[in-house]
Amino acid sequence: EEREALGGMDSRLFGFVRLHEDGARTKTLLGKAVRCYESLILKAEGKVESDFFCQLGHFNLLLEDYSKALSAYQRYYSLQADYWKNAAFLYGLGLVYFYYNAFHWAIKAFQDVLYVDPSFCRAKEIHLRLGLMFKVNTDYKSSLKHFQLALIDCNPCTLSNAEKEVSFCKGGI
């Protein structure tokens, strides 16, 4: 049952899983999964499939442990030759870079997601973050483009409509 619950959990759930409100069970399950993966990695003495690190990165991201998520994602990146085909990995990596204000790298990761999977289920989230980062970098034309793409995307979003409107209005965009 726990394995089934964890099966579909990856970076695409970031911001949609509520760990601080009613998600105590989910938080406990993710913590247990992280400990299990870390234990398996230690026991394997370096002979671990790269996917273990990717999944560990996703779990740590969902737990908002960004440093551990970054470490796991970097291990996956170094072990997996075709990492660039994994949109969920690129999205998770982009979210971690965004958290650390490493906008150059976050922009690259998010643009790679959209290139690999143009219909990615969190494209709206990506466009919002790209819009914010381009605005910070004073690339207002690109910022406006991504905010407009976010507005026409009908998928759910972690920002409320009020928060989006404030983001769009600040800075004269």
JSON list of C-alpha atoms in Angstrom, two decimals:
[
{"chain": "A", "resi": 1, "resn": "GLU", "atom": "CA", "xyz": [0.00, 0.00, 0.00]},
{"chain": "A", "resi": 2, "resn": "GLU", "atom": "CA", "xyz": [2.81, 2.43, 0.90]},
{"chain": "A", "resi": 3, "resn": "ARG", "atom": "CA", "xyz": [4.76, 1.47, -2.22]},
{"chain": "A", "resi": 4, "resn": "GLU", "atom": "CA", "xyz": [1.66, 2.18, -4.32]},
{"chain": "A", "resi": 5, "resn": "ALA", "atom": "CA", "xyz": [1.19, 5.58, -2.69]},
{"chain": "A", "resi": 6, "resn": "LEU", "atom": "CA", "xyz": [4.81, 6.50, -3.40]},
{"chain": "A", "resi": 7, "resn": "GLY", "atom": "CA", "xyz": [4.71, 5.18, -6.96]},
{"chain": "A", "resi": 8, "resn": "GLY", "atom": "CA", "xyz": [3.25, 8.30, -8.51]},
{"chain": "A", "resi": 9, "resn": "MET", "atom": "CA", "xyz": [5.09, 10.81, -6.35]},
{"chain": "A", "resi": 10, "resn": "ASP", "atom": "CA", "xyz": [7.61, 12.98, -8.10]},
{"chain": "A", "resi": 11, "resn": "SER", "atom": "CA", "xyz": [8.47, 16.64, -8.63]},
{"chain": "A", "resi": 12, "resn": "ARG", "atom": "CA", "xyz": [5.19, 17.29, -10.46]},
{"chain": "A", "resi": 13, "resn": "LEU", "atom": "CA", "xyz": [3.40, 17.19, -7.10]},
{"chain": "A", "resi": 14, "resn": "PHE", "atom": "CA", "xyz": [5.55, 19.98, -5.64]},
{"chain": "A", "resi": 15, "resn": "GLY", "atom": "CA", "xyz": [3.29, 22.68, -4.23]},
{"chain": "A", "resi": 16, "resn": "PHE", "atom": "CA", "xyz": [0.23, 20.48, -4.56]},
{"chain": "A", "resi": 17, "resn": "VAL", "atom": "CA", "xyz": [1.02, 18.12, -1.66]},
{"chain": "A", "resi": 18, "resn": "ARG", "atom": "CA", "xyz": [0.10, 19.82, 1.60]},
{"chain": "A", "resi": 19, "resn": "LEU", "atom": "CA", "xyz": [2.51, 18.59, 4.25]},
{"chain": "A", "resi": 20, "resn": "HIS", "atom": "CA", "xyz": [1.82, 21.27, 6.83]},
{"chain": "A", "resi": 21, "resn": "GLU", "atom": "CA", "xyz": [-1.98, 21.14, 6.91]},
{"chain": "A", "resi": 22, "resn": "ASP", "atom": "CA", "xyz": [-3.53, 17.69, 6.64]},
{"chain": "A", "resi": 23, "resn": "GLY", "atom": "CA", "xyz": [-0.59, 15.88, 5.09]},
{"chain": "A", "resi": 24, "resn": "ALA", "atom": "CA", "xyz": [1.02, 14.38, 8.19]},
{"chain": "A", "resi": 25, "resn": "ARG", "atom": "CA", "xyz": [0.55, 10.87, 6.79]},
{"chain": "A", "resi": 26, "resn": "THR", "atom": "CA", "xyz": [2.13, 11.86, 3.46]},
{"chain": "A", "resi": 27, "resn": "LYS", "atom": "CA", "xyz": [5.02, 13.60, 5.21]},
{"chain": "A", "resi": 28, "resn": "THR", "atom": "CA", "xyz": [5.65, 10.51, 7.34]},
{"chain": "A", "resi": 29, "resn": "LEU", "atom": "CA", "xyz": [5.50, 8.27, 4.27]},
{"chain": "A", "resi": 30, "resn": "LEU", "atom": "CA", "xyz": [7.95, 10.48, 2.35]},
{"chain": "A", "resi": 31, "resn": "GLY", "atom": "CA", "xyz": [10.33, 10.57, 5.33]},
{"chain": "A", "resi": 32, "resn": "LYS", "atom": "CA", "xyz": [10.20, 6.79, 5.55]},
{"chain": "A", "resi": 33, "resn": "ALA", "atom": "CA", "xyz": [10.89, 6.49, 1.82]},
{"chain": "A", "resi": 34, "resn": "VAL", "atom": "CA", "xyz": [13.89, 8.84, 2.07]},
{"chain": "A", "resi": 35, "resn": "ARG", "atom": "CA", "xyz": [15.37, 6.80, 4.93]},
{"chain": "A", "resi": 36, "resn": "CYS", "atom": "CA", "xyz": [14.78, 3.57, 2.99]},
{"chain": "A", "resi": 37, "resn": "TYR", "atom": "CA", "xyz": [16.42, 4.91, -0.19]},
{"chain": "A", "resi": 38, "resn": "GLU", "atom": "CA", "xyz": [19.37, 6.33, 1.75]},
{"chain": "A", "resi": 39, "resn": "SER", "atom": "CA", "xyz": [19.85, 2.97, 3.47]},
{"chain": "A", "resi": 40, "resn": "LEU", "atom": "CA", "xyz": [19.69, 1.07, 0.17]},
{"chain": "A", "resi": 41, "resn": "ILE", "atom": "CA", "xyz": [22.23, 3.44, -1.38]},
{"chain": "A", "resi": 42, "resn": "LEU", "atom": "CA", "xyz": [24.63, 2.98, 1.55]},
{"chain": "A", "resi": 43, "resn": "LYS", "atom": "CA", "xyz": [24.30, -0.81, 1.43]},
{"chain": "A", "resi": 44, "resn": "ALA", "atom": "CA", "xyz": [24.87, -0.90, -2.33]},
{"chain": "A", "resi": 45, "resn": "GLU", "atom": "CA", "xyz": [28.30, 0.74, -1.93]},
{"chain": "A", "resi": 46, "resn": "GLY", "atom": "CA", "xyz": [28.11, 2.82, -5.10]},
{"chain": "A", "resi": 47, "resn": "LYS", "atom": "CA", "xyz": [26.39, 0.19, -7.26]},
{"chain": "A", "resi": 48, "resn": "VAL", "atom": "CA", "xyz": [23.02, 1.90, -7.41]},
{"chain": "A", "resi": 49, "resn": "GLU", "atom": "CA", "xyz": [20.73, 2.53, -10.35]},
{"chain": "A", "resi": 50, "resn": "SER", "atom": "CA", "xyz": [20.60, 6.21, -11.24]},
{"chain": "A", "resi": 51, "resn": "ASP", "atom": "CA", "xyz": [16.81, 6.20, -10.88]},
{"chain": "A", "resi": 52, "resn": "PHE", "atom": "CA", "xyz": [17.21, 5.74, -7.12]},
{"chain": "A", "resi": 53, "resn": "PHE", "atom": "CA", "xyz": [18.88, 9.15, -6.93]},
{"chain": "A", "resi": 54, "resn": "CYS", "atom": "CA", "xyz": [16.24, 10.78, -9.10]},
{"chain": "A", "resi": 55, "resn": "GLN", "atom": "CA", "xyz": [13.44, 9.42, -6.91]},
{"chain": "A", "resi": 56, "resn": "LEU", "atom": "CA", "xyz": [15.33, 10.41, -3.75]},
{"chain": "A", "resi": 57, "resn": "GLY", "atom": "CA", "xyz": [15.61, 13.92, -5.19]},
{"chain": "A", "resi": 58, "resn": "HIS", "atom": "CA", "xyz": [11.84, 14.01, -5.80]},
{"chain": "A", "resi": 59, "resn": "PHE", "atom": "CA", "xyz": [11.04, 12.83, -2.27]},
{"chain": "A", "resi": 60, "resn": "ASN", "atom": "CA", "xyz": [13.39, 15.36, -0.69]},
{"chain": "A", "resi": 61, "resn": "LEU", "atom": "CA", "xyz": [11.96, 18.12, -2.88]},
{"chain": "A", "resi": 62, "resn": "LEU", "atom": "CA", "xyz": [8.43, 17.25, -1.76]},
{"chain": "A", "resi": 63, "resn": "LEU", "atom": "CA", "xyz": [9.68, 17.40, 1.84]},
{"chain": "A", "resi": 64, "resn": "GLU", "atom": "CA", "xyz": [11.21, 20.81, 1.02]},
{"chain": "A", "resi": 65, "resn": "ASP", "atom": "CA", "xyz": [14.69, 19.59, 1.94]},
{"chain": "A", "resi": 66, "resn": "TYR", "atom": "CA", "xyz": [16.30, 21.46, -0.94]},
{"chain": "A", "resi": 67, "resn": "SER", "atom": "CA", "xyz": [19.94, 20.71, -0.17]},
{"chain": "A", "resi": 68, "resn": "LYS", "atom": "CA", "xyz": [19.33, 16.96, -0.08]},
{"chain": "A", "resi": 69, "resn": "ALA", "atom": "CA", "xyz": [17.16, 17.20, -3.20]},
{"chain": "A", "resi": 70, "resn": "LEU", "atom": "CA", "xyz": [19.93, 19.05, -5.04]},
{"chain": "A", "resi": 71, "resn": "SER", "atom": "CA", "xyz": [22.52, 16.50, -3.95]},
{"chain": "A", "resi": 72, "resn": "ALA", "atom": "CA", "xyz": [20.39, 13.57, -5.15]},
{"chain": "A", "resi": 73, "resn": "TYR", "atom": "CA", "xyz": [19.53, 15.28, -8.42]},
{"chain": "A", "resi": 74, "resn": "GLN", "atom": "CA", "xyz": [23.21, 16.02, -9.05]},
{"chain": "A", "resi": 75, "resn": "ARG", "atom": "CA", "xyz": [24.08, 12.36, -8.50]},
{"chain": "A", "resi": 76, "resn": "TYR", "atom": "CA", "xyz": [21.37, 11.35, -10.97]},
{"chain": "A", "resi": 77, "resn": "TYR", "atom": "CA", "xyz": [22.67, 13.93, -13.46]},
{"chain": "A", "resi": 78, "resn": "SER", "atom": "CA", "xyz": [26.20, 12.53, -13.22]},
{"chain": "A", "resi": 79, "resn": "LEU", "atom": "CA", "xyz": [25.10, 8.89, -13.55]},
{"chain": "A", "resi": 80, "resn": "GLN", "atom": "CA", "xyz": [22.35, 9.10, -16.17]},
{"chain": "A", "resi": 81, "resn": "ALA", "atom": "CA", "xyz": [23.62, 9.80, -19.69]},
{"chain": "A", "resi": 82, "resn": "ASP", "atom": "CA", "xyz": [20.19, 10.73, -21.06]},
{"chain": "A", "resi": 83, "resn": "TYR", "atom": "CA", "xyz": [19.03, 12.72, -18.01]},
{"chain": "A", "resi": 84, "resn": "TRP", "atom": "CA", "xyz": [17.83, 15.43, -20.40]},
{"chain": "A", "resi": 85, "resn": "LYS", "atom": "CA", "xyz": [14.94, 13.18, -21.51]},
{"chain": "A", "resi": 86, "resn": "ASN", "atom": "CA", "xyz": [13.46, 13.07, -17.99]},
{"chain": "A", "resi": 87, "resn": "ALA", "atom": "CA", "xyz": [11.06, 16.03, -17.72]},
{"chain": "A", "resi": 88, "resn": "ALA", "atom": "CA", "xyz": [10.14, 15.34, -14.07]},
{"chain": "A", "resi": 89, "resn": "PHE", "atom": "CA", "xyz": [13.86, 15.37, -13.14]},
{"chain": "A", "resi": 90, "resn": "LEU", "atom": "CA", "xyz": [14.49, 18.62, -15.03]},
{"chain": "A", "resi": 91, "resn": "TYR", "atom": "CA", "xyz": [11.44, 20.20, -13.40]},
{"chain": "A", "resi": 92, "resn": "GLY", "atom": "CA", "xyz": [12.57, 19.15, -9.91]},
{"chain": "A", "resi": 93, "resn": "LEU", "atom": "CA", "xyz": [16.08, 20.41, -10.57]},
{"chain": "A", "resi": 94, "resn": "GLY", "atom": "CA", "xyz": [14.65, 23.70, -11.86]},
{"chain": "A", "resi": 95, "resn": "LEU", "atom": "CA", "xyz": [12.54, 24.10, -8.71]},
{"chain": "A", "resi": 96, "resn": "VAL", "atom": "CA", "xyz": [15.60, 23.57, -6.51]},
{"chain": "A", "resi": 97, "resn": "TYR", "atom": "CA", "xyz": [17.64, 26.09, -8.51]},
{"chain": "A", "resi": 98, "resn": "PHE", "atom": "CA", "xyz": [14.70, 28.51, -8.32]},
{"chain": "A", "resi": 99, "resn": "TYR", "atom": "CA", "xyz": [14.58, 28.09, -4.54]},
{"chain": "A", "resi": 100, "resn": "TYR", "atom": "CA", "xyz": [18.28, 28.98, -4.30]},
{"chain": "A", "resi": 101, "resn": "ASN", "atom": "CA", "xyz": [17.84, 31.96, -6.68]},
{"chain": "A", "resi": 102, "resn": "ALA", "atom": "CA", "xyz": [20.21, 30.33, -9.18]},
{"chain": "A", "resi": 103, "resn": "PHE", "atom": "CA", "xyz": [18.07, 31.80, -11.94]},
{"chain": "A", "resi": 104, "resn": "HIS", "atom": "CA", "xyz": [20.48, 31.13, -14.80]},
{"chain": "A", "resi": 105, "resn": "TRP", "atom": "CA", "xyz": [20.38, 27.39, -14.07]},
{"chain": "A", "resi": 106, "resn": "ALA", "atom": "CA", "xyz": [16.66, 27.36, -13.20]},
{"chain": "A", "resi": 107, "resn": "ILE", "atom": "CA", "xyz": [15.82, 29.04, -16.52]},
{"chain": "A", "resi": 108, "resn": "LYS", "atom": "CA", "xyz": [17.89, 26.46, -18.40]},
{"chain": "A", "resi": 109, "resn": "ALA", "atom": "CA", "xyz": [16.27, 23.52, -16.58]},
{"chain": "A", "resi": 110, "resn": "PHE", "atom": "CA", "xyz": [12.73, 24.87, -17.08]},
{"chain": "A", "resi": 111, "resn": "GLN", "atom": "CA", "xyz": [13.32, 25.62, -20.76]},
{"chain": "A", "resi": 112, "resn": "ASP", "atom": "CA", "xyz": [14.68, 22.10, -21.19]},
{"chain": "A", "resi": 113, "resn": "VAL", "atom": "CA", "xyz": [11.47, 20.69, -19.67]},
{"chain": "A", "resi": 114, "resn": "LEU", "atom": "CA", "xyz": [9.36, 22.60, -22.19]},
{"chain": "A", "resi": 115, "resn": "TYR", "atom": "CA", "xyz": [11.63, 21.45, -25.03]},
{"chain": "A", "resi": 116, "resn": "VAL", "atom": "CA", "xyz": [11.51, 17.77, -24.02]},
{"chain": "A", "resi": 117, "resn": "ASP", "atom": "CA", "xyz": [7.80, 17.79, -23.17]},
{"chain": "A", "resi": 118, "resn": "PRO", "atom": "CA", "xyz": [5.90, 20.80, -24.58]},
{"chain": "A", "resi": 119, "resn": "SER", "atom": "CA", "xyz": [2.66, 19.58, -22.98]},
{"chain": "A", "resi": 120, "resn": "PHE", "atom": "CA", "xyz": [4.23, 19.03, -19.55]},
{"chain": "A", "resi": 121, "resn": "CYS", "atom": "CA", "xyz": [1.48, 19.03, -16.91]},
{"chain": "A", "resi": 122, "resn": "ARG", "atom": "CA", "xyz": [3.19, 21.79, -14.89]},
{"chain": "A", "resi": 123, "resn": "ALA", "atom": "CA", "xyz": [3.95, 24.07, -17.84]},
{"chain": "A", "resi": 124, "resn": "LYS", "atom": "CA", "xyz": [1.87, 26.81, -16.18]},
{"chain": "A", "resi": 125, "resn": "GLU", "atom": "CA", "xyz": [4.09, 26.64, -13.08]},
{"chain": "A", "resi": 126, "resn": "ILE", "atom": "CA", "xyz": [7.16, 26.80, -15.32]},
{"chain": "A", "resi": 127, "resn": "HIS", "atom": "CA", "xyz": [5.87, 29.81, -17.27]},
{"chain": "A", "resi": 128, "resn": "LEU", "atom": "CA", "xyz": [5.05, 31.67, -14.03]},
{"chain": "A", "resi": 129, "resn": "ARG", "atom": "CA", "xyz": [8.52, 31.05, -12.64]},
{"chain": "A", "resi": 130, "resn": "LEU", "atom": "CA", "xyz": [10.18, 31.92, -15.96]},
{"chain": "A", "resi": 131, "resn": "GLY", "atom": "CA", "xyz": [8.14, 35.13, -16.03]},
{"chain": "A", "resi": 132, "resn": "LEU", "atom": "CA", "xyz": [9.31, 36.04, -12.52]},
{"chain": "A", "resi": 133, "resn": "MET", "atom": "CA", "xyz": [12.96, 35.21, -13.22]},
{"chain": "A", "resi": 134, "resn": "PHE", "atom": "CA", "xyz": [13.04, 37.12, -16.50]},
{"chain": "A", "resi": 135, "resn": "LYS", "atom": "CA", "xyz": [11.44, 40.08, -14.72]},
{"chain": "A", "resi": 136, "resn": "VAL", "atom": "CA", "xyz": [14.14, 39.99, -12.03]},
{"chain": "A", "resi": 137, "resn": "ASN", "atom": "CA", "xyz": [16.75, 39.82, -14.81]},
{"chain": "A", "resi": 138, "resn": "THR", "atom": "CA", "xyz": [15.03, 42.85, -16.46]},
{"chain": "A", "resi": 139, "resn": "ASP", "atom": "CA", "xyz": [14.21, 40.88, -19.62]},
{"chain": "A", "resi": 140, "resn": "TYR", "atom": "CA", "xyz": [10.69, 42.28, -19.68]},
{"chain": "A", "resi": 141, "resn": "LYS", "atom": "CA", "xyz": [9.81, 41.02, -23.16]},
{"chain": "A", "resi": 142, "resn": "SER", "atom": "CA", "xyz": [10.52, 37.39, -22.19]},
{"chain": "A", "resi": 143, "resn": "SER", "atom": "CA", "xyz": [8.85, 37.95, -18.83]},
{"chain": "A", "resi": 144, "resn": "LEU", "atom": "CA", "xyz": [5.65, 39.19, -20.44]},
{"chain": "A", "resi": 145, "resn": "LYS", "atom": "CA", "xyz": [5.67, 36.29, -22.92]},
{"chain": "A", "resi": 146, "resn": "HIS", "atom": "CA", "xyz": [5.83, 33.69, -20.14]},
{"chain": "A", "resi": 147, "resn": "PHE", "atom": "CA", "xyz": [3.25, 35.43, -17.96]},
{"chain": "A", "resi": 148, "resn": "GLN", "atom": "CA", "xyz": [0.87, 35.47, -20.96]},
{"chain": "A", "resi": 149, "resn": "LEU", "atom": "CA", "xyz": [1.53, 31.77, -21.62]},
{"chain": "A", "resi": 150, "resn": "ALA", "atom": "CA", "xyz": [0.75, 31.06, -17.95]},
{"chain": "A", "resi": 151, "resn": "LEU", "atom": "CA", "xyz": [-2.52, 32.99, -18.19]},
{"chain": "A", "resi": 152, "resn": "ILE", "atom": "CA", "xyz": [-3.82, 30.95, -21.13]},
{"chain": "A", "resi": 153, "resn": "ASP", "atom": "CA", "xyz": [-2.87, 27.61, -19.55]},
{"chain": "A", "resi": 154, "resn": "CYS", "atom": "CA", "xyz": [-5.95, 26.10, -17.89]},
{"chain": "A", "resi": 155, "resn": "ASN", "atom": "CA", "xyz": [-4.04, 23.63, -15.70]},
{"chain": "A", "resi": 156, "resn": "PRO", "atom": "CA", "xyz": [-4.08, 24.02, -11.90]},
{"chain": "A", "resi": 157, "resn": "CYS", "atom": "CA", "xyz": [-1.48, 26.23, -10.30]},
{"chain": "A", "resi": 158, "resn": "THR", "atom": "CA", "xyz": [0.05, 26.65, -6.85]},
{"chain": "A", "resi": 159, "resn": "LEU", "atom": "CA", "xyz": [-0.44, 30.43, -6.92]},
{"chain": "A", "resi": 160, "resn": "SER", "atom": "CA", "xyz": [-3.88, 31.89, -6.31]},
{"chain": "A", "resi": 161, "resn": "ASN", "atom": "CA", "xyz": [-5.37, 34.24, -8.91]},
{"chain": "A", "resi": 162, "resn": "ALA", "atom": "CA", "xyz": [-4.74, 37.19, -6.58]},
{"chain": "A", "resi": 163, "resn": "GLU", "atom": "CA", "xyz": [-1.05, 36.27, -6.22]},
{"chain": "A", "resi": 164, "resn": "LYS", "atom": "CA", "xyz": [-0.71, 35.94, -9.99]},
{"chain": "A", "resi": 165, "resn": "GLU", "atom": "CA", "xyz": [-2.32, 39.34, -10.60]},
{"chain": "A", "resi": 166, "resn": "VAL", "atom": "CA", "xyz": [0.03, 40.97, -8.07]},
{"chain": "A", "resi": 167, "resn": "SER", "atom": "CA", "xyz": [3.03, 39.31, -9.76]},
{"chain": "A", "resi": 168, "resn": "PHE", "atom": "CA", "xyz": [1.90, 40.48, -13.19]},
{"chain": "A", "resi": 169, "resn": "CYS", "atom": "CA", "xyz": [1.25, 44.05, -12.04]},
{"chain": "A", "resi": 170, "resn": "LYS", "atom": "CA", "xyz": [4.44, 44.65, -10.07]},
{"chain": "A", "resi": 171, "resn": "GLY", "atom": "CA", "xyz": [7.24, 46.21, -12.05]},
{"chain": "A", "resi": 172, "resn": "GLY", "atom": "CA", "xyz": [5.02, 47.70, -14.74]},
{"chain": "A", "resi": 173, "resn": "ILE", "atom": "CA", "xyz": [4.48, 44.55, -16.76]}
]
